[in-house]
Amino acid sequence: MTSLSAPVPPVPSEVALGSIAWLRASVARFSNGPDHTRRRALAVDALAPVDTDALQGTAFSRTHRIVAGLDVVDVMAEIARPVPVGVLAEALGLPDVSADVTPVAAAYHPHVLPGAAAEAALTRLIAECGGPTELAAARIGLLVQACDATAGLVGNGLLASLTGKPAEQPVLATRRRIDGEDVTVSLDGTPFGAGPRACPGARQAVALATGVLEALRGFRLTEVETTWVPAPNLRMPAVLRVTRG
Ligand code: HEM
């Protein structure tokens, strides 16, 4: 996977402290060289003490509680985004900040112009993390990276188990700078990436998704057609309504 070892397109470094642009400029995901090494180590170290069995168990019980008493549930909105992020946040020593992570995740990638709601949500996340440091960015970065991708793992896994079709890969491609050009690189066949930037949260993501999916056993789809999210880089259901079988 030599192309995945290439640098990522750089993001602006002259940014307002605590803004979405600051988050991009402070996380491993959009950094190269020694900045990437140092920031990735912060993220890896923050994940290291997290017990994956506990993540799975808590994701199971939280999902179980949400579906208890509901006739029909949209798994994507009510479970696949908030549960994994909320459970991971608590494992990282934060409160359940999932409601603020979702808008920040939607504004995280450099081609998006962040709106006021995303900036305000990030301000609250930074406050929960004790101020705008590189460590705070690393913790927020973990939650933001977990958000859509793990929702995709849950949605695609559920869809596959209910339709008998193979599970789709949630994250389809990434960006690299190769020979001075910013190019899209396919992640086909490497669901968690590869090389020095491979996903450091793969084990945690699988544990969270497994816990959620265990709690949804015995449910069935209410609709035959699946609507997919419009993002070109993500392959996951936009809505996935299920009811008890
Ligand atoms: C607990 C959930 C997750 C966490 C905490 C997490 C965290 C991260 C972080 C911090 C990075 C940046 C690493 C770096 O640049 O050095 C990353 C990259 C990546 N993650 Fe995850 N992630 C999670 C779930 C997922 C899932 C479910 C998928 C897909 C199925 C995924 C796919 C990827 C890929 C493909 C990359 C590499 C992107 C690239 O090379 O440009 N992640 N993840």
PDB file of C-alpha atoms and ligand atoms in Angstrom:
ATOM      1  CA  MET A   1       0.000   0.000   0.000  1.00  0.00           C
ATOM      2  CA  THR A   2       2.644   2.515  -0.997  1.00  0.00           C
ATOM      3  CA  SER A   3       0.179   5.284  -1.919  1.00  0.00           C
ATOM      4  CA  LEU A   4      -1.300   5.180   1.597  1.00  0.00           C
ATOM      5  CA  SER A   5       2.198   5.858   2.979  1.00  0.00           C
ATOM      6  CA  ALA A   6       2.330   9.178   1.080  1.00  0.00           C
ATOM      7  CA  PRO A   7       1.714  12.412   3.032  1.00  0.00           C
ATOM      8  CA  VAL A   8      -1.806  13.753   3.523  1.00  0.00           C
ATOM      9  CA  PRO A   9      -2.679  17.093   1.880  1.00  0.00           C
ATOM     10  CA  PRO A  10      -1.637  19.720   4.460  1.00  0.00           C
ATOM     11  CA  VAL A  11      -4.246  21.947   6.166  1.00  0.00           C
ATOM     12  CA  PRO A  12      -3.720  25.653   7.042  1.00  0.00           C
ATOM     13  CA  SER A  13      -1.810  26.181  10.297  1.00  0.00           C
ATOM     14  CA  GLU A  14      -2.673  29.875  10.816  1.00  0.00           C
ATOM     15  CA  VAL A  15      -6.012  29.260  12.496  1.00  0.00           C
ATOM     16  CA  ALA A  16      -8.191  30.637  15.280  1.00  0.00           C
ATOM     17  CA  LEU A  17      -7.467  28.758  18.528  1.00  0.00           C
ATOM     18  CA  GLY A  18     -10.274  26.336  19.324  1.00  0.00           C
ATOM     19  CA  SER A  19     -11.960  26.515  15.909  1.00  0.00           C
ATOM     20  CA  ILE A  20     -12.756  23.583  13.613  1.00  0.00           C
ATOM     21  CA  ALA A  21      -9.769  24.742  11.532  1.00  0.00           C
ATOM     22  CA  TRP A  22      -7.688  24.462  14.732  1.00  0.00           C
ATOM     23  CA  LEU A  23      -8.943  20.915  15.304  1.00  0.00           C
ATOM     24  CA  ARG A  24      -7.876  19.930  11.775  1.00  0.00           C
ATOM     25  CA  ALA A  25      -4.498  21.622  12.275  1.00  0.00           C
ATOM     26  CA  SER A  26      -3.953  19.822  15.609  1.00  0.00           C
ATOM     27  CA  VAL A  27      -4.900  16.166  14.987  1.00  0.00           C
ATOM     28  CA  ALA A  28      -2.813  13.319  13.583  1.00  0.00           C
ATOM     29  CA  ARG A  29      -5.290  12.732  10.765  1.00  0.00           C
ATOM     30  CA  PHE A  30      -4.255  15.862   8.803  1.00  0.00           C
ATOM     31  CA  SER A  31      -0.604  16.084   9.934  1.00  0.00           C
ATOM     32  CA  ASN A  32       2.619  14.820   8.409  1.00  0.00           C
ATOM     33  CA  GLY A  33       6.141  14.042   9.618  1.00  0.00           C
ATOM     34  CA  PRO A  34       7.037  14.532  13.303  1.00  0.00           C
ATOM     35  CA  ASP A  35       3.681  16.264  14.007  1.00  0.00           C
ATOM     36  CA  HIS A  36       1.891  13.155  12.777  1.00  0.00           C
ATOM     37  CA  THR A  37       4.099  10.836  14.847  1.00  0.00           C
ATOM     38  CA  ARG A  38       3.617  12.855  18.051  1.00  0.00           C
ATOM     39  CA  ARG A  39      -0.124  13.404  17.620  1.00  0.00           C
ATOM     40  CA  ARG A  40      -0.782   9.811  16.631  1.00  0.00           C
ATOM     41  CA  ALA A  41       1.049   8.700  19.786  1.00  0.00           C
ATOM     42  CA  LEU A  42      -1.261  10.918  21.872  1.00  0.00           C
ATOM     43  CA  ALA A  43      -4.305   9.232  20.297  1.00  0.00           C
ATOM     44  CA  VAL A  44      -2.863   5.723  20.638  1.00  0.00           C
ATOM     45  CA  ASP A  45      -1.911   6.372  24.287  1.00  0.00           C
ATOM     46  CA  ALA A  46      -5.392   7.692  25.081  1.00  0.00           C
ATOM     47  CA  LEU A  47      -6.934   4.504  23.653  1.00  0.00           C
ATOM     48  CA  ALA A  48      -4.449   2.124  25.276  1.00  0.00           C
ATOM     49  CA  PRO A  49      -6.139   1.807  28.701  1.00  0.00           C
ATOM     50  CA  VAL A  50      -9.613   1.365  27.194  1.00  0.00           C
ATOM     51  CA  ASP A  51     -10.989  -2.118  27.881  1.00  0.00           C
ATOM     52  CA  THR A  52     -12.537  -3.395  24.629  1.00  0.00           C
ATOM     53  CA  ASP A  53     -14.696  -6.038  26.358  1.00  0.00           C
ATOM     54  CA  ALA A  54     -16.173  -3.293  28.522  1.00  0.00           C
ATOM     55  CA  LEU A  55     -16.849  -1.190  25.394  1.00  0.00           C
ATOM     56  CA  GLN A  56     -18.736  -4.097  23.856  1.00  0.00           C
ATOM     57  CA  GLY A  57     -20.745  -4.770  27.014  1.00  0.00           C
ATOM     58  CA  THR A  58     -21.685  -1.138  27.546  1.00  0.00           C
ATOM     59  CA  ALA A  59     -22.621  -0.698  23.869  1.00  0.00           C
ATOM     60  CA  PHE A  60     -24.849  -3.761  24.220  1.00  0.00           C
ATOM     61  CA  SER A  61     -26.649  -2.599  27.359  1.00  0.00           C
ATOM     62  CA  ARG A  62     -27.089   0.969  26.135  1.00  0.00           C
ATOM     63  CA  THR A  63     -28.566  -0.199  22.835  1.00  0.00           C
ATOM     64  CA  HIS A  64     -30.788  -2.647  24.684  1.00  0.00           C
ATOM     65  CA  ARG A  65     -32.131   0.189  26.844  1.00  0.00           C
ATOM     66  CA  ILE A  66     -32.835   2.425  23.827  1.00  0.00           C
ATOM     67  CA  VAL A  67     -34.830  -0.227  21.963  1.00  0.00           C
ATOM     68  CA  ALA A  68     -36.761  -1.431  25.005  1.00  0.00           C
ATOM     69  CA  GLY A  69     -40.267  -0.099  24.698  1.00  0.00           C
ATOM     70  CA  LEU A  70     -39.877   1.275  21.156  1.00  0.00           C
ATOM     71  CA  ASP A  71     -41.897  -0.214  18.296  1.00  0.00           C
ATOM     72  CA  VAL A  72     -39.768   1.138  15.474  1.00  0.00           C
ATOM     73  CA  VAL A  73     -36.269   2.589  15.782  1.00  0.00           C
ATOM     74  CA  ASP A  74     -34.084   4.351  13.209  1.00  0.00           C
ATOM     75  CA  VAL A  75     -30.837   2.599  14.035  1.00  0.00           C
ATOM     76  CA  MET A  76     -28.687   5.217  12.275  1.00  0.00           C
ATOM     77  CA  ALA A  77     -30.000   8.278  14.153  1.00  0.00           C
ATOM     78  CA  GLU A  78     -30.829   6.772  17.504  1.00  0.00           C
ATOM     79  CA  ILE A  79     -28.138   4.134  17.971  1.00  0.00           C
ATOM     80  CA  ALA A  80     -25.336   3.861  15.380  1.00  0.00           C
ATOM     81  CA  ARG A  81     -24.019   7.407  15.901  1.00  0.00           C
ATOM     82  CA  PRO A  82     -24.754   8.228  19.546  1.00  0.00           C
ATOM     83  CA  VAL A  83     -24.083   4.877  21.230  1.00  0.00           C
ATOM     84  CA  PRO A  84     -20.513   4.065  20.074  1.00  0.00           C
ATOM     85  CA  VAL A  85     -19.359   7.678  20.481  1.00  0.00           C
ATOM     86  CA  GLY A  86     -21.030   8.064  23.884  1.00  0.00           C
ATOM     87  CA  VAL A  87     -19.586   4.801  25.180  1.00  0.00           C
ATOM     88  CA  LEU A  88     -16.108   5.646  23.872  1.00  0.00           C
ATOM     89  CA  ALA A  89     -16.286   9.173  25.363  1.00  0.00           C
ATOM     90  CA  GLU A  90     -17.035   7.719  28.787  1.00  0.00           C
ATOM     91  CA  ALA A  91     -14.215   5.202  28.428  1.00  0.00           C
ATOM     92  CA  LEU A  92     -11.909   8.173  27.720  1.00  0.00           C
ATOM     93  CA  GLY A  93     -13.061   9.834  30.950  1.00  0.00           C
ATOM     94  CA  LEU A  94     -15.487  12.313  29.394  1.00  0.00           C
ATOM     95  CA  PRO A  95     -19.248  12.619  29.794  1.00  0.00           C
ATOM     96  CA  ASP A  96     -21.503  11.368  26.954  1.00  0.00           C
ATOM     97  CA  VAL A  97     -20.687  14.163  24.490  1.00  0.00           C
ATOM     98  CA  SER A  98     -22.089  12.340  21.450  1.00  0.00           C
ATOM     99  CA  ALA A  99     -24.600  15.123  20.641  1.00  0.00           C
ATOM    100  CA  ASP A 100     -21.688  17.550  20.172  1.00  0.00           C
ATOM    101  CA  VAL A 101     -19.430  15.111  18.346  1.00  0.00           C
ATOM    102  CA  THR A 102     -21.934  14.531  15.506  1.00  0.00           C
ATOM    103  CA  PRO A 103     -21.938  18.141  14.162  1.00  0.00           C
ATOM    104  CA  VAL A 104     -18.163  18.430  14.591  1.00  0.00           C
ATOM    105  CA  ALA A 105     -17.704  15.172  12.647  1.00  0.00           C
ATOM    106  CA  ALA A 106     -19.839  16.573   9.828  1.00  0.00           C
ATOM    107  CA  ALA A 107     -17.565  19.657   9.624  1.00  0.00           C
ATOM    108  CA  TYR A 108     -14.227  17.908  10.255  1.00  0.00           C
ATOM    109  CA  HIS A 109     -12.984  17.241   6.739  1.00  0.00           C
ATOM    110  CA  PRO A 110     -11.089  20.099   5.066  1.00  0.00           C
ATOM    111  CA  HIS A 111     -13.475  20.519   2.109  1.00  0.00           C
ATOM    112  CA  VAL A 112     -16.348  21.463   4.459  1.00  0.00           C
ATOM    113  CA  LEU A 113     -16.992  25.080   5.488  1.00  0.00           C
ATOM    114  CA  PRO A 114     -17.902  24.775   9.187  1.00  0.00           C
ATOM    115  CA  GLY A 115     -21.115  26.404  10.375  1.00  0.00           C
ATOM    116  CA  ALA A 116     -21.793  28.144  13.690  1.00  0.00           C
ATOM    117  CA  ALA A 117     -23.433  25.065  15.243  1.00  0.00           C
ATOM    118  CA  ALA A 118     -20.337  22.938  14.601  1.00  0.00           C
ATOM    119  CA  GLU A 119     -18.039  25.655  16.004  1.00  0.00           C
ATOM    120  CA  ALA A 120     -20.215  25.967  19.139  1.00  0.00           C
ATOM    121  CA  ALA A 121     -20.251  22.191  19.602  1.00  0.00           C
ATOM    122  CA  LEU A 122     -16.445  22.101  19.347  1.00  0.00           C
ATOM    123  CA  THR A 123     -16.158  24.912  21.917  1.00  0.00           C
ATOM    124  CA  ARG A 124     -18.128  22.750  24.376  1.00  0.00           C
ATOM    125  CA  LEU A 125     -16.029  19.652  23.588  1.00  0.00           C
ATOM    126  CA  ILE A 126     -12.815  21.596  24.180  1.00  0.00           C
ATOM    127  CA  ALA A 127     -14.172  22.859  27.511  1.00  0.00           C
ATOM    128  CA  GLU A 128     -14.937  19.243  28.552  1.00  0.00           C
ATOM    129  CA  CYS A 129     -11.327  18.377  27.648  1.00  0.00           C
ATOM    130  CA  GLY A 130      -9.883  21.213  29.761  1.00  0.00           C
ATOM    131  CA  GLY A 131      -8.910  23.706  27.047  1.00  0.00           C
ATOM    132  CA  PRO A 132      -7.439  23.831  23.530  1.00  0.00           C
ATOM    133  CA  THR A 133      -4.312  21.677  23.823  1.00  0.00           C
ATOM    134  CA  GLU A 134      -2.897  19.090  21.450  1.00  0.00           C
ATOM    135  CA  LEU A 135      -4.045  16.369  23.878  1.00  0.00           C
ATOM    136  CA  ALA A 136      -7.600  17.751  23.825  1.00  0.00           C
ATOM    137  CA  ALA A 137      -7.492  17.694  20.019  1.00  0.00           C
ATOM    138  CA  ALA A 138      -6.328  14.080  20.114  1.00  0.00           C
ATOM    139  CA  ARG A 139      -9.221  13.006  22.372  1.00  0.00           C
ATOM    140  CA  ILE A 140     -11.780  14.940  20.329  1.00  0.00           C
ATOM    141  CA  GLY A 141     -10.180  13.569  17.164  1.00  0.00           C
ATOM    142  CA  LEU A 142     -10.737  10.009  18.404  1.00  0.00           C
ATOM    143  CA  LEU A 143     -14.436  10.670  18.962  1.00  0.00           C
ATOM    144  CA  VAL A 144     -14.851  12.468  15.636  1.00  0.00           C
ATOM    145  CA  GLN A 145     -13.036   9.713  13.733  1.00  0.00           C
ATOM    146  CA  ALA A 146     -15.189   7.124  15.513  1.00  0.00           C
ATOM    147  CA  CYS A 147     -18.482   8.848  14.698  1.00  0.00           C
ATOM    148  CA  ASP A 148     -19.432   8.245  11.046  1.00  0.00           C
ATOM    149  CA  ALA A 149     -17.123   5.294  10.478  1.00  0.00           C
ATOM    150  CA  THR A 150     -18.444   3.234  13.391  1.00  0.00           C
ATOM    151  CA  ALA A 151     -22.015   4.199  12.517  1.00  0.00           C
ATOM    152  CA  GLY A 152     -21.241   2.789   9.075  1.00  0.00           C
ATOM    153  CA  LEU A 153     -19.863  -0.412  10.566  1.00  0.00           C
ATOM    154  CA  VAL A 154     -23.074  -0.833  12.589  1.00  0.00           C
ATOM    155  CA  GLY A 155     -25.451   0.099   9.750  1.00  0.00           C
ATOM    156  CA  ASN A 156     -23.730  -2.017   7.125  1.00  0.00           C
ATOM    157  CA  GLY A 157     -23.305  -4.942   9.524  1.00  0.00           C
ATOM    158  CA  LEU A 158     -26.974  -4.867  10.455  1.00  0.00           C
ATOM    159  CA  LEU A 159     -28.076  -4.556   6.847  1.00  0.00           C
ATOM    160  CA  ALA A 160     -25.868  -7.492   5.868  1.00  0.00           C
ATOM    161  CA  SER A 161     -27.185  -9.693   8.660  1.00  0.00           C
ATOM    162  CA  LEU A 162     -30.808  -8.857   7.799  1.00  0.00           C
ATOM    163  CA  THR A 163     -30.531  -9.165   4.007  1.00  0.00           C
ATOM    164  CA  GLY A 164     -27.922 -11.923   3.684  1.00  0.00           C
ATOM    165  CA  LYS A 165     -25.871  -9.709   1.360  1.00  0.00           C
ATOM    166  CA  PRO A 166     -22.167  -9.035   2.049  1.00  0.00           C
ATOM    167  CA  ALA A 167     -21.440  -6.039   4.305  1.00  0.00           C
ATOM    168  CA  GLU A 168     -20.438  -2.872   2.430  1.00  0.00           C
ATOM    169  CA  GLN A 169     -17.226  -1.057   3.414  1.00  0.00           C
ATOM    170  CA  PRO A 170     -18.166   2.234   5.164  1.00  0.00           C
ATOM    171  CA  VAL A 171     -15.118   4.381   4.320  1.00  0.00           C
ATOM    172  CA  LEU A 172     -14.350   4.111   0.604  1.00  0.00           C
ATOM    173  CA  ALA A 173     -11.375   6.373  -0.009  1.00  0.00           C
ATOM    174  CA  THR A 174      -8.961   8.881   1.502  1.00  0.00           C
ATOM    175  CA  ARG A 175      -6.717  11.701   0.266  1.00  0.00           C
ATOM    176  CA  ARG A 176      -2.971  11.882  -0.219  1.00  0.00           C
ATOM    177  CA  ARG A 177      -0.481  14.309  -1.777  1.00  0.00           C
ATOM    178  CA  ILE A 178       1.505  12.450  -4.423  1.00  0.00           C
ATOM    179  CA  ASP A 179       4.010  14.185  -6.756  1.00  0.00           C
ATOM    180  CA  GLY A 180       2.613  17.572  -5.664  1.00  0.00           C
ATOM    181  CA  GLU A 181      -0.984  16.647  -6.498  1.00  0.00           C
ATOM    182  CA  ASP A 182      -3.833  15.935  -4.083  1.00  0.00           C
ATOM    183  CA  VAL A 183      -5.372  12.646  -5.109  1.00  0.00           C
ATOM    184  CA  THR A 184      -8.086  10.298  -3.913  1.00  0.00           C
ATOM    185  CA  VAL A 185      -6.745   6.895  -2.887  1.00  0.00           C
ATOM    186  CA  SER A 186      -9.102   3.918  -2.715  1.00  0.00           C
ATOM    187  CA  LEU A 187      -9.336   1.992   0.547  1.00  0.00           C
ATOM    188  CA  ASP A 188     -10.829  -0.990  -1.233  1.00  0.00           C
ATOM    189  CA  GLY A 189      -9.818  -4.170   0.541  1.00  0.00           C
ATOM    190  CA  THR A 190      -8.370  -2.330   3.567  1.00  0.00           C
ATOM    191  CA  PRO A 191     -11.414  -1.295   5.643  1.00  0.00           C
ATOM    192  CA  PHE A 192      -9.197   0.273   8.346  1.00  0.00           C
ATOM    193  CA  GLY A 193      -6.488   1.683   6.077  1.00  0.00           C
ATOM    194  CA  ALA A 194      -2.868   0.548   6.066  1.00  0.00           C
ATOM    195  CA  GLY A 195       0.647   1.718   6.806  1.00  0.00           C
ATOM    196  CA  PRO A 196       1.693   4.443   9.263  1.00  0.00           C
ATOM    197  CA  ARG A 197      -1.761   6.034   9.308  1.00  0.00           C
ATOM    198  CA  ALA A 198      -3.867   2.863   9.614  1.00  0.00           C
ATOM    199  CA  CYS A 199      -6.844   3.263  11.927  1.00  0.00           C
ATOM    200  CA  PRO A 200      -5.676   3.015  15.555  1.00  0.00           C
ATOM    201  CA  GLY A 201      -9.295   2.434  16.690  1.00  0.00           C
ATOM    202  CA  ALA A 202     -10.087  -0.714  14.719  1.00  0.00           C
ATOM    203  CA  ARG A 203     -10.342  -3.046  17.729  1.00  0.00           C
ATOM    204  CA  GLN A 204     -12.415  -0.546  19.674  1.00  0.00           C
ATOM    205  CA  ALA A 205     -14.700   0.069  16.690  1.00  0.00           C
ATOM    206  CA  VAL A 206     -15.320  -3.641  16.169  1.00  0.00           C
ATOM    207  CA  ALA A 207     -16.061  -4.111  19.887  1.00  0.00           C
ATOM    208  CA  LEU A 208     -18.534  -1.215  19.911  1.00  0.00           C
ATOM    209  CA  ALA A 209     -20.274  -2.376  16.726  1.00  0.00           C
ATOM    210  CA  THR A 210     -20.436  -5.971  17.981  1.00  0.00           C
ATOM    211  CA  GLY A 211     -22.100  -4.869  21.221  1.00  0.00           C
ATOM    212  CA  VAL A 212     -24.687  -2.796  19.347  1.00  0.00           C
ATOM    213  CA  LEU A 213     -25.447  -5.557  16.845  1.00  0.00           C
ATOM    214  CA  GLU A 214     -25.848  -8.176  19.587  1.00  0.00           C
ATOM    215  CA  ALA A 215     -28.536  -6.023  21.160  1.00  0.00           C
ATOM    216  CA  LEU A 216     -30.388  -5.766  17.823  1.00  0.00           C
ATOM    217  CA  ARG A 217     -30.671  -9.527  17.265  1.00  0.00           C
ATOM    218  CA  GLY A 218     -34.225 -10.550  16.448  1.00  0.00           C
ATOM    219  CA  PHE A 219     -35.124  -7.206  14.864  1.00  0.00           C
ATOM    220  CA  ARG A 220     -36.165  -6.884  11.211  1.00  0.00           C
ATOM    221  CA  LEU A 221     -36.207  -4.090   8.631  1.00  0.00           C
ATOM    222  CA  THR A 222     -39.444  -2.155   8.147  1.00  0.00           C
ATOM    223  CA  GLU A 223     -38.536  -1.063   4.596  1.00  0.00           C
ATOM    224  CA  VAL A 224     -37.204  -2.980   1.608  1.00  0.00           C
ATOM    225  CA  GLU A 225     -35.371  -0.041  -0.012  1.00  0.00           C
ATOM    226  CA  THR A 226     -32.237   1.360   1.636  1.00  0.00           C
ATOM    227  CA  THR A 227     -31.360   5.042   1.300  1.00  0.00           C
ATOM    228  CA  TRP A 228     -27.617   5.652   1.449  1.00  0.00           C
ATOM    229  CA  VAL A 229     -25.877   8.758   2.816  1.00  0.00           C
ATOM    230  CA  PRO A 230     -25.090  11.220   0.001  1.00  0.00           C
ATOM    231  CA  ALA A 231     -21.395  11.632   0.991  1.00  0.00           C
ATOM    232  CA  PRO A 232     -19.271  10.272  -1.893  1.00  0.00           C
ATOM    233  CA  ASN A 233     -16.659   8.905   0.492  1.00  0.00           C
ATOM    234  CA  LEU A 234     -19.018   7.009   2.795  1.00  0.00           C
ATOM    235  CA  ARG A 235     -21.119   3.968   2.037  1.00  0.00           C
ATOM    236  CA  MET A 236     -23.685   3.528   4.800  1.00  0.00           C
ATOM    237  CA  PRO A 237     -27.464   3.738   5.199  1.00  0.00           C
ATOM    238  CA  ALA A 238     -28.897   7.202   5.845  1.00  0.00           C
ATOM    239  CA  VAL A 239     -31.878   5.693   7.665  1.00  0.00           C
ATOM    240  CA  LEU A 240     -32.332   2.128   8.860  1.00  0.00           C
ATOM    241  CA  ARG A 241     -35.692   1.503  10.547  1.00  0.00           C
ATOM    242  CA  VAL A 242     -36.123  -1.781  12.326  1.00  0.00           C
ATOM    243  CA  THR A 243     -38.787  -3.347  14.476  1.00  0.00           C
ATOM    244  CA  ARG A 244     -38.952  -6.433  16.639  1.00  0.00           C
ATOM    245  CA  GLY A 245     -39.182  -9.589  14.504  1.00  0.00           C
TER     246      GLY A 245
HETATM  247  C1  HEM B   1     -13.603   3.562  17.904  1.00  0.00           C
HETATM  248  C2  HEM B   1     -13.718   3.956  16.645  1.00  0.00           C
HETATM  249  C3  HEM B   1     -12.610   4.607  15.852  1.00  0.00           C
HETATM  250  C4  HEM B   1     -11.589   5.422  16.294  1.00  0.00           C
HETATM  251  C5  HEM B   1     -11.295   5.869  17.721  1.00  0.00           C
HETATM  252  C6  HEM B   1     -10.814   5.776  15.124  1.00  0.00           C
HETATM  253  C7  HEM B   1      -9.695   6.601  15.127  1.00  0.00           C
HETATM  254  C8  HEM B   1      -8.947   6.929  14.036  1.00  0.00           C
HETATM  255  C9  HEM B   1      -7.850   7.878  14.020  1.00  0.00           C
HETATM  256  C10 HEM B   1      -7.378   8.705  15.221  1.00  0.00           C
HETATM  257  C11 HEM B   1      -7.339   7.902  12.772  1.00  0.00           C
HETATM  258  C12 HEM B   1      -6.183   8.774  12.258  1.00  0.00           C
HETATM  259  C13 HEM B   1      -4.894   8.009  12.297  1.00  0.00           C
HETATM  260  C14 HEM B   1      -3.721   8.725  11.683  1.00  0.00           C
HETATM  261  O1  HEM B   1      -3.900   9.635  10.855  1.00  0.00           O
HETATM  262  O2  HEM B   1      -2.571   8.365  12.033  1.00  0.00           O
HETATM  263  C15 HEM B   1      -8.088   6.948  11.991  1.00  0.00           C
HETATM  264  C16 HEM B   1      -7.855   6.653  10.680  1.00  0.00           C
HETATM  265  C17 HEM B   1      -8.624   5.786   9.943  1.00  0.00           C
HETATM  266  N1  HEM B   1      -9.764   5.136  10.333  1.00  0.00           N
HETATM  267 FE1  HEM B   1     -10.498   5.051  12.196  1.00  0.00          FE
HETATM  268  N2  HEM B   1     -11.354   5.171  14.026  1.00  0.00           N
HETATM  269  C18 HEM B   1     -12.452   4.451  14.430  1.00  0.00           C
HETATM  270  C19 HEM B   1     -13.301   3.697  13.634  1.00  0.00           C
HETATM  271  C20 HEM B   1     -13.089   3.426  12.307  1.00  0.00           C
HETATM  272  C21 HEM B   1     -13.942   2.588  11.475  1.00  0.00           C
HETATM  273  C22 HEM B   1     -15.203   1.881  11.937  1.00  0.00           C
HETATM  274  C23 HEM B   1     -13.399   2.587  10.222  1.00  0.00           C
HETATM  275  C24 HEM B   1     -13.868   1.893   8.974  1.00  0.00           C
HETATM  276  C25 HEM B   1     -14.511   0.746   8.953  1.00  0.00           C
HETATM  277  C26 HEM B   1     -12.201   3.407  10.280  1.00  0.00           C
HETATM  278  C27 HEM B   1     -11.362   3.632   9.206  1.00  0.00           C
HETATM  279  C28 HEM B   1     -10.240   4.418   9.253  1.00  0.00           C
HETATM  280  C29 HEM B   1      -9.348   4.587   8.128  1.00  0.00           C
HETATM  281  C30 HEM B   1      -9.510   3.966   6.747  1.00  0.00           C
HETATM  282  C31 HEM B   1      -8.336   5.446   8.555  1.00  0.00           C
HETATM  283  C32 HEM B   1      -7.122   5.910   7.751  1.00  0.00           C
HETATM  284  C33 HEM B   1      -7.423   7.131   6.920  1.00  0.00           C
HETATM  285  C34 HEM B   1      -6.226   7.461   6.039  1.00  0.00           C
HETATM  286  O3  HEM B   1      -5.268   6.669   5.944  1.00  0.00           O
HETATM  287  O4  HEM B   1      -6.271   8.534   5.428  1.00  0.00           O
HETATM  288  N3  HEM B   1     -12.052   3.911  11.547  1.00  0.00           N
HETATM  289  N4  HEM B   1      -9.077   6.386  12.780  1.00  0.00           N
END
